[in-house]
């Protein structure tokens, strides 16, 4: 089955073609980061308009790369949520319009299920079951994954997601959006011994996260150094290092607890923050200690992309799932745990 995947949940327009026999055939991505950087974050109306401009040319680009035409498609998958409702509607309406014209099935896919299954595209995919850490700008969750659609939420952020906290800390330090890569780059120059920030909710049992207090601590430290006239470039790097270390330690501690609690030996890490080098290094050490292994999507599939939607959609389309034509899905809030396993699996 050849499935076209469309991702338009936020600020990346992603398109990919997945073949159930050949694997990932082609993919393309357009990032709106430069456009939103001027505003310090995503502007929903601008995001929707840009998806409208970029989506059809990207679809044609992917088909050309694959050496196929639209009539060679067997199905279309699109991100139905969670995300910005206007952005979601661009992908949903395009997918349904194409599917109706071509007479093929179409399916709305859960964005976080796409992230969770992204490592399955790689040459050495993880086997079920595994623990998944989904860590991005909008979500920080630990999930017990027994199979597609068999998800048990172990813990999640009670306030800011880790990626959101990175963006806000970056803004405090005068860095552009998105903040994660810029904080990481600045932290490389930081002194790890100068400052130590709290590791939120690690002093109590449980697998939930909270990053709002860490954000406040970062703001306080920044203002104190500024008031003392000591907020130079080195101080900013030291703050970035302390902040990154606190987030990474928190995520690692919770992953360790999740593996111990479930007894599982496989950890999938996905979402934009999964690209953080310090996080990968620390998780590698922790999983090695436990005879476990961490799995990641390749770098360009850590952030939002069409490949993960094409793959996740293909698994459910092959099981017979599809939308009713003309009934589009655009769900801004959609709990991952509400998904069901494909019928007959």
mmCIF file of C-alpha atoms in Angstrom:
data_model
loop_
_atom_site.group_PDB
_atom_site.id
_atom_site.type_symbol
_atom_site.label_atom_id
_atom_site.label_comp_id
_atom_site.label_asym_id
_atom_site.label_seq_id
_atom_site.Cartn_x
_atom_site.Cartn_y
_atom_site.Cartn_z
ATOM 1 C CA UNK A 1 0.000 0.000 0.000
ATOM 2 C CA UNK A 2 1.346 3.430 -0.992
ATOM 3 C CA UNK A 3 0.304 6.008 1.582
ATOM 4 C CA UNK A 4 0.809 9.749 1.269
ATOM 5 C CA UNK A 5 1.340 11.348 4.689
ATOM 6 C CA UNK A 6 0.517 14.996 5.415
ATOM 7 C CA UNK A 7 1.589 16.848 8.579
ATOM 8 C CA UNK A 8 0.333 20.393 9.269
ATOM 9 C CA UNK A 9 -0.277 20.464 13.023
ATOM 10 C CA UNK A 10 1.874 23.494 13.889
ATOM 11 C CA UNK A 11 4.824 25.202 12.178
ATOM 12 C CA UNK A 12 6.179 22.542 9.816
ATOM 13 C CA UNK A 13 4.594 21.424 6.576
ATOM 14 C CA UNK A 14 5.596 17.801 6.085
ATOM 15 C CA UNK A 15 4.780 15.375 3.276
ATOM 16 C CA UNK A 16 6.032 11.817 2.756
ATOM 17 C CA UNK A 17 5.268 8.661 0.819
ATOM 18 C CA UNK A 18 5.393 5.312 2.639
ATOM 19 C CA UNK A 19 5.129 2.010 0.819
ATOM 20 C CA UNK A 20 4.184 -0.950 3.024
ATOM 21 C CA UNK A 21 6.528 -3.170 0.980
ATOM 22 C CA UNK A 22 9.429 -0.793 0.280
ATOM 23 C CA UNK A 23 9.341 1.431 3.351
ATOM 24 C CA UNK A 24 9.813 5.193 3.195
ATOM 25 C CA UNK A 25 10.083 6.214 -0.452
ATOM 26 C CA UNK A 26 10.311 10.014 -0.305
ATOM 27 C CA UNK A 27 9.752 12.894 2.091
ATOM 28 C CA UNK A 28 9.897 16.683 2.134
ATOM 29 C CA UNK A 29 9.582 19.312 4.837
ATOM 30 C CA UNK A 30 9.175 23.068 4.951
ATOM 31 C CA UNK A 31 9.834 24.749 8.298
ATOM 32 C CA UNK A 32 8.212 28.057 9.244
ATOM 33 C CA UNK A 33 10.741 28.710 12.018
ATOM 34 C CA UNK A 34 12.266 31.789 10.371
ATOM 35 C CA UNK A 35 8.836 33.359 9.884
ATOM 36 C CA UNK A 36 7.720 32.835 13.496
ATOM 37 C CA UNK A 37 11.100 33.787 15.011
ATOM 38 C CA UNK A 38 10.251 37.472 14.516
ATOM 39 C CA UNK A 39 7.307 37.013 16.909
ATOM 40 C CA UNK A 40 9.056 34.821 19.495
ATOM 41 C CA UNK A 41 6.655 31.917 18.912
ATOM 42 C CA UNK A 42 4.111 30.423 16.541
ATOM 43 C CA UNK A 43 1.403 32.745 15.235
ATOM 44 C CA UNK A 44 -1.525 30.409 14.376
ATOM 45 C CA UNK A 45 -2.994 32.493 11.540
ATOM 46 C CA UNK A 46 0.365 32.852 9.826
ATOM 47 C CA UNK A 47 1.007 29.132 10.266
ATOM 48 C CA UNK A 48 -2.279 28.192 8.591
ATOM 49 C CA UNK A 49 -1.713 30.536 5.661
ATOM 50 C CA UNK A 50 1.794 29.204 5.093
ATOM 51 C CA UNK A 51 0.606 25.584 5.142
ATOM 52 C CA UNK A 52 -1.890 26.546 2.445
ATOM 53 C CA UNK A 53 0.903 27.985 0.285
ATOM 54 C CA UNK A 54 3.378 25.146 0.782
ATOM 55 C CA UNK A 55 1.358 21.939 0.929
ATOM 56 C CA UNK A 56 0.451 21.249 -2.714
ATOM 57 C CA UNK A 57 3.957 22.045 -4.054
ATOM 58 C CA UNK A 58 5.450 19.725 -1.410
ATOM 59 C CA UNK A 59 3.051 16.930 -2.385
ATOM 60 C CA UNK A 60 4.143 17.285 -6.001
ATOM 61 C CA UNK A 61 7.803 17.360 -4.941
ATOM 62 C CA UNK A 62 7.427 14.061 -3.065
ATOM 63 C CA UNK A 63 5.589 12.398 -5.944
ATOM 64 C CA UNK A 64 8.253 13.575 -8.403
ATOM 65 C CA UNK A 65 11.018 12.252 -6.140
ATOM 66 C CA UNK A 66 9.260 8.895 -5.952
ATOM 67 C CA UNK A 67 8.652 8.819 -9.713
ATOM 68 C CA UNK A 68 4.907 8.491 -9.176
ATOM 69 C CA UNK A 69 1.711 10.378 -9.923
ATOM 70 C CA UNK A 70 -1.329 10.955 -7.733
ATOM 71 C CA UNK A 71 -3.129 8.066 -9.384
ATOM 72 C CA UNK A 72 -0.456 5.709 -8.022
ATOM 73 C CA UNK A 73 -1.508 6.454 -4.442
ATOM 74 C CA UNK A 74 -3.530 3.878 -2.513
ATOM 75 C CA UNK A 75 -4.459 6.019 0.499
ATOM 76 C CA UNK A 76 -3.785 9.326 2.255
ATOM 77 C CA UNK A 77 -3.046 9.919 5.946
ATOM 78 C CA UNK A 78 -3.074 13.345 7.578
ATOM 79 C CA UNK A 79 -2.552 14.749 11.065
ATOM 80 C CA UNK A 80 -5.976 15.160 12.654
ATOM 81 C CA UNK A 81 -4.694 16.408 16.020
ATOM 82 C CA UNK A 82 -3.659 17.522 18.483
ATOM 83 C CA UNK A 83 -2.469 20.847 17.138
ATOM 84 C CA UNK A 84 -3.573 24.281 15.957
ATOM 85 C CA UNK A 85 -7.073 23.870 14.586
ATOM 86 C CA UNK A 86 -6.578 26.153 11.573
ATOM 87 C CA UNK A 87 -3.339 24.415 10.620
ATOM 88 C CA UNK A 88 -4.953 20.993 11.055
ATOM 89 C CA UNK A 89 -7.827 22.007 8.784
ATOM 90 C CA UNK A 90 -5.416 22.778 5.929
ATOM 91 C CA UNK A 91 -4.058 19.232 5.955
ATOM 92 C CA UNK A 92 -7.447 17.626 6.578
ATOM 93 C CA UNK A 93 -9.236 19.456 3.754
ATOM 94 C CA UNK A 94 -6.409 18.804 1.304
ATOM 95 C CA UNK A 95 -6.290 15.098 2.187
ATOM 96 C CA UNK A 96 -10.040 14.660 1.919
ATOM 97 C CA UNK A 97 -10.248 16.610 -1.325
ATOM 98 C CA UNK A 98 -7.524 14.509 -2.934
ATOM 99 C CA UNK A 99 -8.977 11.258 -1.609
ATOM 100 C CA UNK A 100 -12.427 12.075 -2.960
ATOM 101 C CA UNK A 101 -11.002 12.994 -6.367
ATOM 102 C CA UNK A 102 -8.892 9.819 -6.531
ATOM 103 C CA UNK A 103 -11.473 7.485 -5.013
ATOM 104 C CA UNK A 104 -9.095 6.214 -2.316
ATOM 105 C CA UNK A 105 -9.383 5.951 1.494
ATOM 106 C CA UNK A 106 -8.221 8.718 3.816
ATOM 107 C CA UNK A 107 -7.455 8.617 7.534
ATOM 108 C CA UNK A 108 -6.818 11.193 10.248
ATOM 109 C CA UNK A 109 -3.813 10.258 12.404
ATOM 110 C CA UNK A 110 -2.965 11.191 15.986
ATOM 111 C CA UNK A 111 0.098 13.439 15.910
ATOM 112 C CA UNK A 112 1.693 11.886 19.001
ATOM 113 C CA UNK A 113 1.114 8.359 17.736
ATOM 114 C CA UNK A 114 3.093 9.454 14.706
ATOM 115 C CA UNK A 115 5.983 10.577 16.934
ATOM 116 C CA UNK A 116 5.749 7.415 19.020
ATOM 117 C CA UNK A 117 6.029 5.182 15.949
ATOM 118 C CA UNK A 118 8.657 7.262 14.102
ATOM 119 C CA UNK A 119 11.557 4.961 15.144
ATOM 120 C CA UNK A 120 9.756 2.119 13.352
ATOM 121 C CA UNK A 121 10.884 3.659 10.054
ATOM 122 C CA UNK A 122 14.535 3.071 10.923
ATOM 123 C CA UNK A 123 16.657 0.067 9.924
ATOM 124 C CA UNK A 124 16.617 -1.397 13.453
ATOM 125 C CA UNK A 125 13.142 -0.617 14.804
ATOM 126 C CA UNK A 126 12.162 -1.449 18.382
ATOM 127 C CA UNK A 127 9.894 -4.404 19.033
ATOM 128 C CA UNK A 128 6.799 -4.089 21.201
ATOM 129 C CA UNK A 129 6.437 -3.632 24.131
ATOM 130 C CA UNK A 130 8.443 -0.558 25.136
ATOM 131 C CA UNK A 131 8.327 2.604 27.215
ATOM 132 C CA UNK A 132 8.019 5.782 25.148
ATOM 133 C CA UNK A 133 9.156 9.244 26.206
ATOM 134 C CA UNK A 134 7.344 11.751 24.018
ATOM 135 C CA UNK A 135 9.028 15.079 24.557
ATOM 136 C CA UNK A 136 8.306 18.091 22.393
ATOM 137 C CA UNK A 137 7.167 21.692 22.463
ATOM 138 C CA UNK A 138 3.623 20.732 23.349
ATOM 139 C CA UNK A 139 3.915 17.380 25.107
ATOM 140 C CA UNK A 140 5.996 15.574 27.705
ATOM 141 C CA UNK A 141 4.635 12.099 28.361
ATOM 142 C CA UNK A 142 5.777 8.644 29.415
ATOM 143 C CA UNK A 143 3.732 5.856 27.862
ATOM 144 C CA UNK A 144 3.660 2.083 28.290
ATOM 145 C CA UNK A 145 3.323 0.841 24.697
ATOM 146 C CA UNK A 146 2.165 -2.756 24.233
ATOM 147 C CA UNK A 147 1.324 -2.352 20.545
ATOM 148 C CA UNK A 148 -0.277 0.083 18.107
ATOM 149 C CA UNK A 149 -3.198 1.659 19.924
ATOM 150 C CA UNK A 150 -2.362 -0.146 23.162
ATOM 151 C CA UNK A 151 -1.140 2.794 25.202
ATOM 152 C CA UNK A 152 -1.136 3.345 28.961
ATOM 153 C CA UNK A 153 -0.169 6.788 30.170
ATOM 154 C CA UNK A 154 2.428 6.520 32.929
ATOM 155 C CA UNK A 155 3.066 10.211 33.494
ATOM 156 C CA UNK A 156 2.878 13.620 31.844
ATOM 157 C CA UNK A 157 3.642 17.255 32.438
ATOM 158 C CA UNK A 158 1.183 19.004 34.736
ATOM 159 C CA UNK A 159 2.112 22.405 33.248
ATOM 160 C CA UNK A 160 4.697 23.393 30.605
ATOM 161 C CA UNK A 161 6.073 20.742 28.292
ATOM 162 C CA UNK A 162 9.878 20.418 28.217
ATOM 163 C CA UNK A 163 10.156 21.967 24.760
ATOM 164 C CA UNK A 164 7.961 24.882 25.803
ATOM 165 C CA UNK A 165 10.185 25.438 28.834
ATOM 166 C CA UNK A 166 13.247 25.506 26.559
ATOM 167 C CA UNK A 167 11.592 28.174 24.414
ATOM 168 C CA UNK A 168 10.696 30.330 27.409
ATOM 169 C CA UNK A 169 14.143 30.021 28.981
ATOM 170 C CA UNK A 170 15.704 30.985 25.650
ATOM 171 C CA UNK A 171 13.547 34.106 25.519
ATOM 172 C CA UNK A 172 14.764 35.077 29.011
ATOM 173 C CA UNK A 173 18.326 34.853 27.728
ATOM 174 C CA UNK A 174 17.607 36.925 24.634
ATOM 175 C CA UNK A 175 17.727 33.965 22.251
ATOM 176 C CA UNK A 176 15.499 33.459 19.228
ATOM 177 C CA UNK A 177 12.703 30.938 18.683
ATOM 178 C CA UNK A 178 12.807 27.929 18.761
ATOM 179 C CA UNK A 179 14.861 27.893 21.917
ATOM 180 C CA UNK A 180 15.895 24.256 22.317
ATOM 181 C CA UNK A 181 18.801 24.104 19.857
ATOM 182 C CA UNK A 182 19.993 27.596 20.834
ATOM 183 C CA UNK A 183 19.982 26.809 24.562
ATOM 184 C CA UNK A 184 21.918 23.598 23.848
ATOM 185 C CA UNK A 185 24.486 25.470 21.755
ATOM 186 C CA UNK A 186 24.964 28.175 24.394
ATOM 187 C CA UNK A 187 25.131 25.568 27.184
ATOM 188 C CA UNK A 188 28.221 24.029 25.584
ATOM 189 C CA UNK A 189 30.156 27.106 26.777
ATOM 190 C CA UNK A 190 28.646 27.042 30.272
ATOM 191 C CA UNK A 191 30.383 26.135 33.525
ATOM 192 C CA UNK A 192 28.497 23.112 34.962
ATOM 193 C CA UNK A 193 29.710 23.915 38.497
ATOM 194 C CA UNK A 194 28.635 27.543 38.758
ATOM 195 C CA UNK A 195 24.863 27.111 39.062
ATOM 196 C CA UNK A 196 22.551 24.257 39.978
ATOM 197 C CA UNK A 197 18.838 24.470 39.222
ATOM 198 C CA UNK A 198 16.145 22.254 40.824
ATOM 199 C CA UNK A 199 15.051 18.930 39.306
ATOM 200 C CA UNK A 200 11.271 19.349 39.584
ATOM 201 C CA UNK A 201 9.141 16.537 41.066
ATOM 202 C CA UNK A 202 12.067 14.131 41.338
ATOM 203 C CA UNK A 203 12.023 14.236 45.148
ATOM 204 C CA UNK A 204 8.708 12.404 45.270
ATOM 205 C CA UNK A 205 7.419 9.159 43.751
ATOM 206 C CA UNK A 206 5.561 9.166 40.462
ATOM 207 C CA UNK A 207 6.189 9.791 36.788
ATOM 208 C CA UNK A 208 4.576 13.189 36.235
ATOM 209 C CA UNK A 209 6.619 16.219 35.180
ATOM 210 C CA UNK A 210 6.522 19.916 36.016
ATOM 211 C CA UNK A 211 8.713 22.548 34.404
ATOM 212 C CA UNK A 212 6.995 25.797 35.411
ATOM 213 C CA UNK A 213 8.976 26.070 38.662
ATOM 214 C CA UNK A 214 12.233 25.526 36.788
ATOM 215 C CA UNK A 215 11.220 28.275 34.393
ATOM 216 C CA UNK A 216 10.601 30.629 37.338
ATOM 217 C CA UNK A 217 13.948 29.677 38.898
ATOM 218 C CA UNK A 218 15.680 30.477 35.608
ATOM 219 C CA UNK A 219 13.993 33.871 35.420
ATOM 220 C CA UNK A 220 14.978 34.670 39.033
ATOM 221 C CA UNK A 221 18.618 33.705 38.454
ATOM 222 C CA UNK A 222 18.731 35.790 35.274
ATOM 223 C CA UNK A 223 17.276 38.865 36.971
ATOM 224 C CA UNK A 224 19.589 38.556 39.985
ATOM 225 C CA UNK A 225 22.684 38.406 37.798
ATOM 226 C CA UNK A 226 21.398 41.276 35.688
ATOM 227 C CA UNK A 227 20.699 43.422 38.755
ATOM 228 C CA UNK A 228 24.234 42.760 39.986
ATOM 229 C CA UNK A 229 25.660 43.749 36.608
ATOM 230 C CA UNK A 230 27.009 40.230 36.100
ATOM 231 C CA UNK A 231 24.824 39.024 33.232
ATOM 232 C CA UNK A 232 27.586 38.802 30.651
ATOM 233 C CA UNK A 233 27.889 36.212 27.887
ATOM 234 C CA UNK A 234 29.545 33.692 30.217
ATOM 235 C CA UNK A 235 26.771 34.076 32.780
ATOM 236 C CA UNK A 236 24.152 33.509 30.089
ATOM 237 C CA UNK A 237 25.993 30.345 29.049
ATOM 238 C CA UNK A 238 26.140 29.186 32.668
ATOM 239 C CA UNK A 239 22.386 29.712 33.043
ATOM 240 C CA UNK A 240 21.747 27.811 29.821
ATOM 241 C CA UNK A 241 23.945 24.953 31.045
ATOM 242 C CA UNK A 242 22.208 24.786 34.437
ATOM 243 C CA UNK A 243 18.785 24.871 32.806
ATOM 244 C CA UNK A 244 19.606 22.172 30.251
ATOM 245 C CA UNK A 245 21.183 19.942 32.901
ATOM 246 C CA UNK A 246 18.067 20.268 35.078
ATOM 247 C CA UNK A 247 15.697 19.336 32.261
ATOM 248 C CA UNK A 248 17.858 16.436 31.107
ATOM 249 C CA UNK A 249 18.319 15.083 34.639
ATOM 250 C CA UNK A 250 14.578 15.270 35.246
ATOM 251 C CA UNK A 251 13.760 13.400 32.039
ATOM 252 C CA UNK A 252 16.409 10.746 32.697
ATOM 253 C CA UNK A 253 15.280 10.148 36.290
ATOM 254 C CA UNK A 254 11.673 9.697 35.178
ATOM 255 C CA UNK A 255 12.670 7.368 32.317
ATOM 256 C CA UNK A 256 14.700 5.278 34.748
ATOM 257 C CA UNK A 257 11.688 5.015 37.044
ATOM 258 C CA UNK A 258 9.420 4.069 34.152
ATOM 259 C CA UNK A 259 11.728 1.273 33.008
ATOM 260 C CA UNK A 260 12.032 -0.045 36.564
ATOM 261 C CA UNK A 261 8.281 0.190 37.148
ATOM 262 C CA UNK A 262 7.325 -1.645 33.949
ATOM 263 C CA UNK A 263 10.268 -4.038 33.812
ATOM 264 C CA UNK A 264 10.726 -3.226 30.135
ATOM 265 C CA UNK A 265 14.114 -3.073 28.412
ATOM 266 C CA UNK A 266 13.306 -0.851 25.431
ATOM 267 C CA UNK A 267 12.904 2.921 25.557
ATOM 268 C CA UNK A 268 11.661 4.939 22.593
ATOM 269 C CA UNK A 269 12.415 8.671 22.713
ATOM 270 C CA UNK A 270 10.665 10.899 20.178
ATOM 271 C CA UNK A 271 9.637 14.505 19.644
ATOM 272 C CA UNK A 272 11.750 17.593 19.043
ATOM 273 C CA UNK A 273 13.612 17.492 22.378
ATOM 274 C CA UNK A 274 14.753 13.921 21.590
ATOM 275 C CA UNK A 275 17.376 15.499 19.301
ATOM 276 C CA UNK A 276 19.160 17.005 22.331
ATOM 277 C CA UNK A 277 22.668 15.519 22.423
ATOM 278 C CA UNK A 278 23.063 15.717 26.214
ATOM 279 C CA UNK A 279 19.763 13.880 26.709
ATOM 280 C CA UNK A 280 20.825 11.110 24.323
ATOM 281 C CA UNK A 281 24.189 10.752 26.036
ATOM 282 C CA UNK A 282 22.641 10.464 29.491
ATOM 283 C CA UNK A 283 19.936 8.036 28.400
ATOM 284 C CA UNK A 284 22.524 5.851 26.696
ATOM 285 C CA UNK A 285 24.377 5.528 29.989
ATOM 286 C CA UNK A 286 21.205 4.803 31.952
ATOM 287 C CA UNK A 287 19.888 2.165 29.553
ATOM 288 C CA UNK A 288 23.297 0.474 29.347
ATOM 289 C CA UNK A 289 23.330 0.122 33.138
ATOM 290 C CA UNK A 290 20.013 -1.725 32.974
ATOM 291 C CA UNK A 291 20.786 -3.930 29.995
ATOM 292 C CA UNK A 292 18.210 -1.877 28.105
ATOM 293 C CA UNK A 293 18.343 0.090 24.864
ATOM 294 C CA UNK A 294 17.110 3.483 23.714
ATOM 295 C CA UNK A 295 15.677 4.006 20.230
ATOM 296 C CA UNK A 296 15.315 7.305 18.382
ATOM 297 C CA UNK A 297 14.110 8.456 14.978
ATOM 298 C CA UNK A 298 16.829 9.923 12.765
ATOM 299 C CA UNK A 299 17.495 13.621 13.311
ATOM 300 C CA UNK A 300 15.136 15.065 10.739
ATOM 301 C CA UNK A 301 12.266 12.901 12.005
ATOM 302 C CA UNK A 302 12.568 14.078 15.618
ATOM 303 C CA UNK A 303 10.596 17.221 14.843
ATOM 304 C CA UNK A 304 7.216 17.202 13.081
ATOM 305 C CA UNK A 305 7.335 15.475 9.700
ATOM 306 C CA UNK A 306 5.222 13.710 7.116
ATOM 307 C CA UNK A 307 7.058 10.377 7.331
ATOM 308 C CA UNK A 308 5.767 9.569 10.799
ATOM 309 C CA UNK A 309 2.195 10.332 9.706
ATOM 310 C CA UNK A 310 2.522 8.226 6.565
ATOM 311 C CA UNK A 311 3.865 5.276 8.570
ATOM 312 C CA UNK A 312 1.352 5.505 11.423
ATOM 313 C CA UNK A 313 -1.473 5.974 8.942
ATOM 314 C CA UNK A 314 -0.369 2.994 6.871
ATOM 315 C CA UNK A 315 -0.523 0.668 9.881
ATOM 316 C CA UNK A 316 -4.118 1.594 10.596
ATOM 317 C CA UNK A 317 -5.186 1.796 6.953
ATOM 318 C CA UNK A 318 -3.859 -1.726 6.391
ATOM 319 C CA UNK A 319 -6.064 -2.837 9.294
ATOM 320 C CA UNK A 320 -9.102 -1.380 7.527
ATOM 321 C CA UNK A 321 -9.490 1.952 9.313
ATOM 322 C CA UNK A 322 -10.468 5.079 7.354
ATOM 323 C CA UNK A 323 -12.458 8.290 7.649
ATOM 324 C CA UNK A 324 -15.844 8.633 6.092
ATOM 325 C CA UNK A 325 -15.254 10.735 2.995
ATOM 326 C CA UNK A 326 -16.193 14.339 3.586
ATOM 327 C CA UNK A 327 -16.057 14.032 7.390
ATOM 328 C CA UNK A 328 -12.750 15.651 8.253
ATOM 329 C CA UNK A 329 -11.102 15.444 11.633
ATOM 330 C CA UNK A 330 -9.373 18.420 13.248
ATOM 331 C CA UNK A 331 -9.018 17.844 16.994
ATOM 332 C CA UNK A 332 -6.946 20.466 18.874
ATOM 333 C CA UNK A 333 -6.924 18.395 22.080
ATOM 334 C CA UNK A 334 -6.838 14.621 21.765
ATOM 335 C CA UNK A 335 -5.491 12.360 24.554
ATOM 336 C CA UNK A 336 -3.192 9.663 23.219
ATOM 337 C CA UNK A 337 -4.584 7.131 25.711
ATOM 338 C CA UNK A 338 -8.031 7.469 24.089
ATOM 339 C CA UNK A 339 -6.819 5.683 20.952
ATOM 340 C CA UNK A 340 -7.864 2.079 20.409
ATOM 341 C CA UNK A 341 -5.954 -0.722 18.762
ATOM 342 C CA UNK A 342 -6.823 -1.425 15.112
ATOM 343 C CA UNK A 343 -9.676 -3.891 14.781
ATOM 344 C CA UNK A 344 -8.570 -7.503 14.644
ATOM 345 C CA UNK A 345 -5.091 -6.859 16.090
#
